């Protein structure tokens, strides 16, 4: 990994974490935001706030807000982490047009693992996603092969995070 100074104003990047529900996107995004003192953009939270659905049209609509927020933070020289399922290629391409260095990771786990994790979230009141939706999204996500694949099945959050960090710049803050 290259060593960069936090004072190098010409260097900033964003990270995209994609994958089906239950692979750890939000958890790992939050950890990356802490590690880099960055900003986590949770696309699902923006969709809820804007009262948008998961339709193709609404995914492109939410991208307007995501891109606007990402630009704002990137212009402030803040690392941005974007977390979304991204199963529509054009939706992902819109985000990748940001004029900054980017790193794309596809988190994956078997369907059974995603279903178990989603059930746990439902039992804790943290999710309302049905098993049918998990199955559909899981199949859609894996039809689009993009990014560095990271397996989150049978590994700890720390192990998955360390694997992702091995591909990213190391930044020191003076």
JSON list of C-alpha atoms in Angstrom, two decimals:
[
{"chain": "A", "resi": 1, "resn": "UNK", "atom": "CA", "xyz": [0.00, 0.00, 0.00]},
{"chain": "A", "resi": 2, "resn": "UNK", "atom": "CA", "xyz": [1.20, 3.48, -0.79]},
{"chain": "A", "resi": 3, "resn": "UNK", "atom": "CA", "xyz": [1.70, 5.92, 2.06]},
{"chain": "A", "resi": 4, "resn": "UNK", "atom": "CA", "xyz": [-0.12, 9.21, 1.51]},
{"chain": "A", "resi": 5, "resn": "UNK", "atom": "CA", "xyz": [-0.21, 12.32, 3.60]},
{"chain": "A", "resi": 6, "resn": "UNK", "atom": "CA", "xyz": [-3.59, 13.63, 4.66]},
{"chain": "A", "resi": 7, "resn": "UNK", "atom": "CA", "xyz": [-2.29, 17.04, 3.60]},
{"chain": "A", "resi": 8, "resn": "UNK", "atom": "CA", "xyz": [-2.02, 16.09, -0.06]},
{"chain": "A", "resi": 9, "resn": "UNK", "atom": "CA", "xyz": [-4.96, 18.11, -1.32]},
{"chain": "A", "resi": 10, "resn": "UNK", "atom": "CA", "xyz": [-4.87, 16.57, -4.77]},
{"chain": "A", "resi": 11, "resn": "UNK", "atom": "CA", "xyz": [-5.64, 13.06, -3.50]},
{"chain": "A", "resi": 12, "resn": "UNK", "atom": "CA", "xyz": [-9.12, 11.92, -2.58]},
{"chain": "A", "resi": 13, "resn": "UNK", "atom": "CA", "xyz": [-11.11, 8.81, -3.40]},
{"chain": "A", "resi": 14, "resn": "UNK", "atom": "CA", "xyz": [-14.41, 7.07, -2.93]},
{"chain": "A", "resi": 15, "resn": "UNK", "atom": "CA", "xyz": [-15.31, 3.47, -2.22]},
{"chain": "A", "resi": 16, "resn": "UNK", "atom": "CA", "xyz": [-18.37, 1.64, -3.50]},
{"chain": "A", "resi": 17, "resn": "UNK", "atom": "CA", "xyz": [-19.56, -1.42, -1.62]},
{"chain": "A", "resi": 18, "resn": "UNK", "atom": "CA", "xyz": [-22.19, -3.40, -3.51]},
{"chain": "A", "resi": 19, "resn": "UNK", "atom": "CA", "xyz": [-23.88, -6.69, -2.84]},
{"chain": "A", "resi": 20, "resn": "UNK", "atom": "CA", "xyz": [-27.17, -8.23, -1.74]},
{"chain": "A", "resi": 21, "resn": "UNK", "atom": "CA", "xyz": [-28.85, -7.56, 1.58]},
{"chain": "A", "resi": 22, "resn": "UNK", "atom": "CA", "xyz": [-27.16, -9.35, 4.43]},
{"chain": "A", "resi": 23, "resn": "UNK", "atom": "CA", "xyz": [-23.55, -9.36, 3.19]},
{"chain": "A", "resi": 24, "resn": "UNK", "atom": "CA", "xyz": [-22.36, -6.63, 5.56]},
{"chain": "A", "resi": 25, "resn": "UNK", "atom": "CA", "xyz": [-22.32, -3.54, 3.31]},
{"chain": "A", "resi": 26, "resn": "UNK", "atom": "CA", "xyz": [-23.58, -1.08, 5.91]},
{"chain": "A", "resi": 27, "resn": "UNK", "atom": "CA", "xyz": [-21.52, -2.49, 8.77]},
{"chain": "A", "resi": 28, "resn": "UNK", "atom": "CA", "xyz": [-18.30, -2.49, 6.74]},
{"chain": "A", "resi": 29, "resn": "UNK", "atom": "CA", "xyz": [-19.08, 0.94, 5.24]},
{"chain": "A", "resi": 30, "resn": "UNK", "atom": "CA", "xyz": [-19.42, 2.37, 8.74]},
{"chain": "A", "resi": 31, "resn": "UNK", "atom": "CA", "xyz": [-16.08, 0.84, 9.76]},
{"chain": "A", "resi": 32, "resn": "UNK", "atom": "CA", "xyz": [-14.38, 2.22, 6.63]},
{"chain": "A", "resi": 33, "resn": "UNK", "atom": "CA", "xyz": [-15.82, 5.67, 7.34]},
{"chain": "A", "resi": 34, "resn": "UNK", "atom": "CA", "xyz": [-14.36, 5.50, 10.86]},
{"chain": "A", "resi": 35, "resn": "UNK", "atom": "CA", "xyz": [-10.99, 4.25, 9.60]},
{"chain": "A", "resi": 36, "resn": "UNK", "atom": "CA", "xyz": [-10.62, 7.02, 7.00]},
{"chain": "A", "resi": 37, "resn": "UNK", "atom": "CA", "xyz": [-12.47, 9.69, 8.98]},
{"chain": "A", "resi": 38, "resn": "UNK", "atom": "CA", "xyz": [-14.74, 9.66, 5.95]},
{"chain": "A", "resi": 39, "resn": "UNK", "atom": "CA", "xyz": [-18.41, 9.94, 5.11]},
{"chain": "A", "resi": 40, "resn": "UNK", "atom": "CA", "xyz": [-20.71, 6.94, 4.66]},
{"chain": "A", "resi": 41, "resn": "UNK", "atom": "CA", "xyz": [-23.53, 7.39, 2.14]},
{"chain": "A", "resi": 42, "resn": "UNK", "atom": "CA", "xyz": [-26.20, 4.76, 2.85]},
{"chain": "A", "resi": 43, "resn": "UNK", "atom": "CA", "xyz": [-28.34, 4.75, -0.30]},
{"chain": "A", "resi": 44, "resn": "UNK", "atom": "CA", "xyz": [-31.21, 2.88, 1.40]},
{"chain": "A", "resi": 45, "resn": "UNK", "atom": "CA", "xyz": [-31.50, 5.62, 4.04]},
{"chain": "A", "resi": 46, "resn": "UNK", "atom": "CA", "xyz": [-31.64, 8.27, 1.32]},
{"chain": "A", "resi": 47, "resn": "UNK", "atom": "CA", "xyz": [-34.33, 6.28, -0.54]},
{"chain": "A", "resi": 48, "resn": "UNK", "atom": "CA", "xyz": [-36.41, 6.09, 2.64]},
{"chain": "A", "resi": 49, "resn": "UNK", "atom": "CA", "xyz": [-35.97, 9.79, 3.36]},
{"chain": "A", "resi": 50, "resn": "UNK", "atom": "CA", "xyz": [-37.03, 10.69, -0.20]},
{"chain": "A", "resi": 51, "resn": "UNK", "atom": "CA", "xyz": [-39.84, 8.09, -0.08]},
{"chain": "A", "resi": 52, "resn": "UNK", "atom": "CA", "xyz": [-38.51, 6.31, -3.14]},
{"chain": "A", "resi": 53, "resn": "UNK", "atom": "CA", "xyz": [-39.02, 2.67, -4.02]},
{"chain": "A", "resi": 54, "resn": "UNK", "atom": "CA", "xyz": [-36.59, 0.10, -5.37]},
{"chain": "A", "resi": 55, "resn": "UNK", "atom": "CA", "xyz": [-37.79, 0.61, -8.95]},
{"chain": "A", "resi": 56, "resn": "UNK", "atom": "CA", "xyz": [-35.27, 1.23, -11.70]},
{"chain": "A", "resi": 57, "resn": "UNK", "atom": "CA", "xyz": [-36.53, 4.81, -12.13]},
{"chain": "A", "resi": 58, "resn": "UNK", "atom": "CA", "xyz": [-36.25, 5.56, -8.41]},
{"chain": "A", "resi": 59, "resn": "UNK", "atom": "CA", "xyz": [-32.73, 4.10, -8.28]},
{"chain": "A", "resi": 60, "resn": "UNK", "atom": "CA", "xyz": [-31.69, 6.64, -10.92]},
{"chain": "A", "resi": 61, "resn": "UNK", "atom": "CA", "xyz": [-33.54, 9.35, -9.01]},
{"chain": "A", "resi": 62, "resn": "UNK", "atom": "CA", "xyz": [-31.75, 8.57, -5.74]},
{"chain": "A", "resi": 63, "resn": "UNK", "atom": "CA", "xyz": [-28.44, 8.68, -7.60]},
{"chain": "A", "resi": 64, "resn": "UNK", "atom": "CA", "xyz": [-28.92, 12.43, -8.08]},
{"chain": "A", "resi": 65, "resn": "UNK", "atom": "CA", "xyz": [-28.81, 12.92, -4.31]},
{"chain": "A", "resi": 66, "resn": "UNK", "atom": "CA", "xyz": [-26.01, 10.37, -3.84]},
{"chain": "A", "resi": 67, "resn": "UNK", "atom": "CA", "xyz": [-23.83, 12.08, -6.47]},
{"chain": "A", "resi": 68, "resn": "UNK", "atom": "CA", "xyz": [-24.55, 15.52, -5.00]},
{"chain": "A", "resi": 69, "resn": "UNK", "atom": "CA", "xyz": [-23.59, 14.36, -1.48]},
{"chain": "A", "resi": 70, "resn": "UNK", "atom": "CA", "xyz": [-20.52, 12.50, -2.73]},
{"chain": "A", "resi": 71, "resn": "UNK", "atom": "CA", "xyz": [-19.30, 15.55, -4.66]},
{"chain": "A", "resi": 72, "resn": "UNK", "atom": "CA", "xyz": [-19.77, 17.75, -1.62]},
{"chain": "A", "resi": 73, "resn": "UNK", "atom": "CA", "xyz": [-17.65, 15.52, 0.63]},
{"chain": "A", "resi": 74, "resn": "UNK", "atom": "CA", "xyz": [-15.06, 14.70, -2.02]},
{"chain": "A", "resi": 75, "resn": "UNK", "atom": "CA", "xyz": [-14.62, 18.42, -2.68]},
{"chain": "A", "resi": 76, "resn": "UNK", "atom": "CA", "xyz": [-13.94, 18.75, 1.08]},
{"chain": "A", "resi": 77, "resn": "UNK", "atom": "CA", "xyz": [-11.16, 16.15, 0.62]},
{"chain": "A", "resi": 78, "resn": "UNK", "atom": "CA", "xyz": [-13.14, 13.56, 2.58]},
{"chain": "A", "resi": 79, "resn": "UNK", "atom": "CA", "xyz": [-13.10, 9.88, 1.66]},
{"chain": "A", "resi": 80, "resn": "UNK", "atom": "CA", "xyz": [-16.62, 8.76, 0.72]},
{"chain": "A", "resi": 81, "resn": "UNK", "atom": "CA", "xyz": [-18.04, 5.27, 1.12]},
{"chain": "A", "resi": 82, "resn": "UNK", "atom": "CA", "xyz": [-21.21, 4.47, -0.87]},
{"chain": "A", "resi": 83, "resn": "UNK", "atom": "CA", "xyz": [-23.24, 1.42, 0.11]},
{"chain": "A", "resi": 84, "resn": "UNK", "atom": "CA", "xyz": [-25.98, 0.03, -2.19]},
{"chain": "A", "resi": 85, "resn": "UNK", "atom": "CA", "xyz": [-27.00, -3.24, -3.85]},
{"chain": "A", "resi": 86, "resn": "UNK", "atom": "CA", "xyz": [-26.24, -1.84, -7.35]},
{"chain": "A", "resi": 87, "resn": "UNK", "atom": "CA", "xyz": [-27.73, -4.50, -9.60]},
{"chain": "A", "resi": 88, "resn": "UNK", "atom": "CA", "xyz": [-28.52, -2.10, -12.47]},
{"chain": "A", "resi": 89, "resn": "UNK", "atom": "CA", "xyz": [-25.36, -1.54, -14.49]},
{"chain": "A", "resi": 90, "resn": "UNK", "atom": "CA", "xyz": [-26.37, 1.99, -15.57]},
{"chain": "A", "resi": 91, "resn": "UNK", "atom": "CA", "xyz": [-27.09, 3.02, -11.98]},
{"chain": "A", "resi": 92, "resn": "UNK", "atom": "CA", "xyz": [-23.58, 1.95, -11.01]},
{"chain": "A", "resi": 93, "resn": "UNK", "atom": "CA", "xyz": [-22.05, 3.65, -14.06]},
{"chain": "A", "resi": 94, "resn": "UNK", "atom": "CA", "xyz": [-23.67, 6.96, -13.03]},
{"chain": "A", "resi": 95, "resn": "UNK", "atom": "CA", "xyz": [-21.85, 6.83, -9.70]},
{"chain": "A", "resi": 96, "resn": "UNK", "atom": "CA", "xyz": [-18.59, 5.77, -11.33]},
{"chain": "A", "resi": 97, "resn": "UNK", "atom": "CA", "xyz": [-18.62, 8.97, -13.41]},
{"chain": "A", "resi": 98, "resn": "UNK", "atom": "CA", "xyz": [-17.54, 11.00, -10.38]},
{"chain": "A", "resi": 99, "resn": "UNK", "atom": "CA", "xyz": [-14.16, 12.53, -11.35]},
{"chain": "A", "resi": 100, "resn": "UNK", "atom": "CA", "xyz": [-12.21, 11.00, -8.48]},
{"chain": "A", "resi": 101, "resn": "UNK", "atom": "CA", "xyz": [-10.28, 7.79, -7.90]},
{"chain": "A", "resi": 102, "resn": "UNK", "atom": "CA", "xyz": [-12.67, 4.99, -7.01]},
{"chain": "A", "resi": 103, "resn": "UNK", "atom": "CA", "xyz": [-12.55, 1.48, -5.61]},
{"chain": "A", "resi": 104, "resn": "UNK", "atom": "CA", "xyz": [-15.43, -0.92, -6.24]},
{"chain": "A", "resi": 105, "resn": "UNK", "atom": "CA", "xyz": [-15.99, -3.98, -4.09]},
{"chain": "A", "resi": 106, "resn": "UNK", "atom": "CA", "xyz": [-18.65, -6.66, -4.55]},
{"chain": "A", "resi": 107, "resn": "UNK", "atom": "CA", "xyz": [-19.40, -8.29, -1.23]},
{"chain": "A", "resi": 108, "resn": "UNK", "atom": "CA", "xyz": [-20.78, -11.79, -1.50]},
{"chain": "A", "resi": 109, "resn": "UNK", "atom": "CA", "xyz": [-22.13, -14.58, 0.63]},
{"chain": "A", "resi": 110, "resn": "UNK", "atom": "CA", "xyz": [-24.35, -17.57, -0.14]},
{"chain": "A", "resi": 111, "resn": "UNK", "atom": "CA", "xyz": [-28.10, -16.96, -0.22]},
{"chain": "A", "resi": 112, "resn": "UNK", "atom": "CA", "xyz": [-28.58, -19.00, 2.96]},
{"chain": "A", "resi": 113, "resn": "UNK", "atom": "CA", "xyz": [-26.19, -16.71, 4.85]},
{"chain": "A", "resi": 114, "resn": "UNK", "atom": "CA", "xyz": [-28.01, -13.60, 3.63]},
{"chain": "A", "resi": 115, "resn": "UNK", "atom": "CA", "xyz": [-31.38, -15.09, 4.64]},
{"chain": "A", "resi": 116, "resn": "UNK", "atom": "CA", "xyz": [-30.08, -15.93, 8.14]},
{"chain": "A", "resi": 117, "resn": "UNK", "atom": "CA", "xyz": [-28.61, -12.46, 8.63]},
{"chain": "A", "resi": 118, "resn": "UNK", "atom": "CA", "xyz": [-31.81, -10.82, 7.40]},
{"chain": "A", "resi": 119, "resn": "UNK", "atom": "CA", "xyz": [-33.92, -12.97, 9.76]},
{"chain": "A", "resi": 120, "resn": "UNK", "atom": "CA", "xyz": [-31.73, -11.84, 12.65]},
{"chain": "A", "resi": 121, "resn": "UNK", "atom": "CA", "xyz": [-32.22, -8.18, 11.62]},
{"chain": "A", "resi": 122, "resn": "UNK", "atom": "CA", "xyz": [-35.99, -8.68, 11.35]},
{"chain": "A", "resi": 123, "resn": "UNK", "atom": "CA", "xyz": [-36.10, -10.26, 14.82]},
{"chain": "A", "resi": 124, "resn": "UNK", "atom": "CA", "xyz": [-34.17, -7.26, 16.19]},
{"chain": "A", "resi": 125, "resn": "UNK", "atom": "CA", "xyz": [-36.58, -4.87, 14.46]},
{"chain": "A", "resi": 126, "resn": "UNK", "atom": "CA", "xyz": [-33.83, -3.56, 12.17]},
{"chain": "A", "resi": 127, "resn": "UNK", "atom": "CA", "xyz": [-35.27, -4.80, 8.87]},
{"chain": "A", "resi": 128, "resn": "UNK", "atom": "CA", "xyz": [-38.57, -5.56, 7.17]},
{"chain": "A", "resi": 129, "resn": "UNK", "atom": "CA", "xyz": [-37.18, -7.17, 4.02]},
{"chain": "A", "resi": 130, "resn": "UNK", "atom": "CA", "xyz": [-38.94, -10.41, 3.10]},
{"chain": "A", "resi": 131, "resn": "UNK", "atom": "CA", "xyz": [-37.19, -13.65, 2.19]},
{"chain": "A", "resi": 132, "resn": "UNK", "atom": "CA", "xyz": [-38.64, -13.38, -1.32]},
{"chain": "A", "resi": 133, "resn": "UNK", "atom": "CA", "xyz": [-37.04, -9.96, -1.78]},
{"chain": "A", "resi": 134, "resn": "UNK", "atom": "CA", "xyz": [-33.71, -11.23, -0.43]},
{"chain": "A", "resi": 135, "resn": "UNK", "atom": "CA", "xyz": [-33.79, -14.10, -2.95]},
{"chain": "A", "resi": 136, "resn": "UNK", "atom": "CA", "xyz": [-34.67, -11.82, -5.87]},
{"chain": "A", "resi": 137, "resn": "UNK", "atom": "CA", "xyz": [-32.04, -9.19, -5.05]},
{"chain": "A", "resi": 138, "resn": "UNK", "atom": "CA", "xyz": [-29.40, -11.86, -4.43]},
{"chain": "A", "resi": 139, "resn": "UNK", "atom": "CA", "xyz": [-29.94, -13.28, -7.93]},
{"chain": "A", "resi": 140, "resn": "UNK", "atom": "CA", "xyz": [-29.97, -9.82, -9.56]},
{"chain": "A", "resi": 141, "resn": "UNK", "atom": "CA", "xyz": [-26.78, -8.65, -7.84]},
{"chain": "A", "resi": 142, "resn": "UNK", "atom": "CA", "xyz": [-24.78, -11.67, -8.97]},
{"chain": "A", "resi": 143, "resn": "UNK", "atom": "CA", "xyz": [-25.84, -11.27, -12.60]},
{"chain": "A", "resi": 144, "resn": "UNK", "atom": "CA", "xyz": [-23.69, -8.11, -12.68]},
{"chain": "A", "resi": 145, "resn": "UNK", "atom": "CA", "xyz": [-20.03, -9.01, -12.26]},
{"chain": "A", "resi": 146, "resn": "UNK", "atom": "CA", "xyz": [-18.24, -5.80, -11.23]},
{"chain": "A", "resi": 147, "resn": "UNK", "atom": "CA", "xyz": [-15.56, -4.94, -8.74]},
{"chain": "A", "resi": 148, "resn": "UNK", "atom": "CA", "xyz": [-13.18, -6.78, -6.47]},
{"chain": "A", "resi": 149, "resn": "UNK", "atom": "CA", "xyz": [-15.02, -9.72, -4.94]},
{"chain": "A", "resi": 150, "resn": "UNK", "atom": "CA", "xyz": [-14.92, -10.01, -1.17]},
{"chain": "A", "resi": 151, "resn": "UNK", "atom": "CA", "xyz": [-16.36, -13.08, 0.52]},
{"chain": "A", "resi": 152, "resn": "UNK", "atom": "CA", "xyz": [-18.17, -12.22, 3.77]},
{"chain": "A", "resi": 153, "resn": "UNK", "atom": "CA", "xyz": [-19.39, -15.77, 4.47]},
{"chain": "A", "resi": 154, "resn": "UNK", "atom": "CA", "xyz": [-17.79, -17.44, 7.49]},
{"chain": "A", "resi": 155, "resn": "UNK", "atom": "CA", "xyz": [-15.40, -14.54, 8.10]},
{"chain": "A", "resi": 156, "resn": "UNK", "atom": "CA", "xyz": [-15.54, -11.89, 10.79]},
{"chain": "A", "resi": 157, "resn": "UNK", "atom": "CA", "xyz": [-16.27, -8.25, 10.01]},
{"chain": "A", "resi": 158, "resn": "UNK", "atom": "CA", "xyz": [-12.65, -7.53, 10.94]},
{"chain": "A", "resi": 159, "resn": "UNK", "atom": "CA", "xyz": [-11.35, -10.11, 8.45]},
{"chain": "A", "resi": 160, "resn": "UNK", "atom": "CA", "xyz": [-13.54, -8.77, 5.63]},
{"chain": "A", "resi": 161, "resn": "UNK", "atom": "CA", "xyz": [-12.56, -5.19, 6.50]},
{"chain": "A", "resi": 162, "resn": "UNK", "atom": "CA", "xyz": [-8.86, -6.06, 6.50]},
{"chain": "A", "resi": 163, "resn": "UNK", "atom": "CA", "xyz": [-9.18, -7.72, 3.10]},
{"chain": "A", "resi": 164, "resn": "UNK", "atom": "CA", "xyz": [-10.83, -4.58, 1.69]},
{"chain": "A", "resi": 165, "resn": "UNK", "atom": "CA", "xyz": [-8.21, -2.34, 3.31]},
{"chain": "A", "resi": 166, "resn": "UNK", "atom": "CA", "xyz": [-5.46, -4.37, 1.64]},
{"chain": "A", "resi": 167, "resn": "UNK", "atom": "CA", "xyz": [-6.64, -2.92, -1.71]},
{"chain": "A", "resi": 168, "resn": "UNK", "atom": "CA", "xyz": [-6.97, 0.68, -0.49]},
{"chain": "A", "resi": 169, "resn": "UNK", "atom": "CA", "xyz": [-4.46, 3.48, 0.06]},
{"chain": "A", "resi": 170, "resn": "UNK", "atom": "CA", "xyz": [-3.07, 3.89, 3.54]},
{"chain": "A", "resi": 171, "resn": "UNK", "atom": "CA", "xyz": [-3.41, 7.49, 4.63]},
{"chain": "A", "resi": 172, "resn": "UNK", "atom": "CA", "xyz": [-1.54, 9.05, 7.52]},
{"chain": "A", "resi": 173, "resn": "UNK", "atom": "CA", "xyz": [-2.89, 12.21, 9.10]},
{"chain": "A", "resi": 174, "resn": "UNK", "atom": "CA", "xyz": [-0.10, 14.51, 10.23]}
]
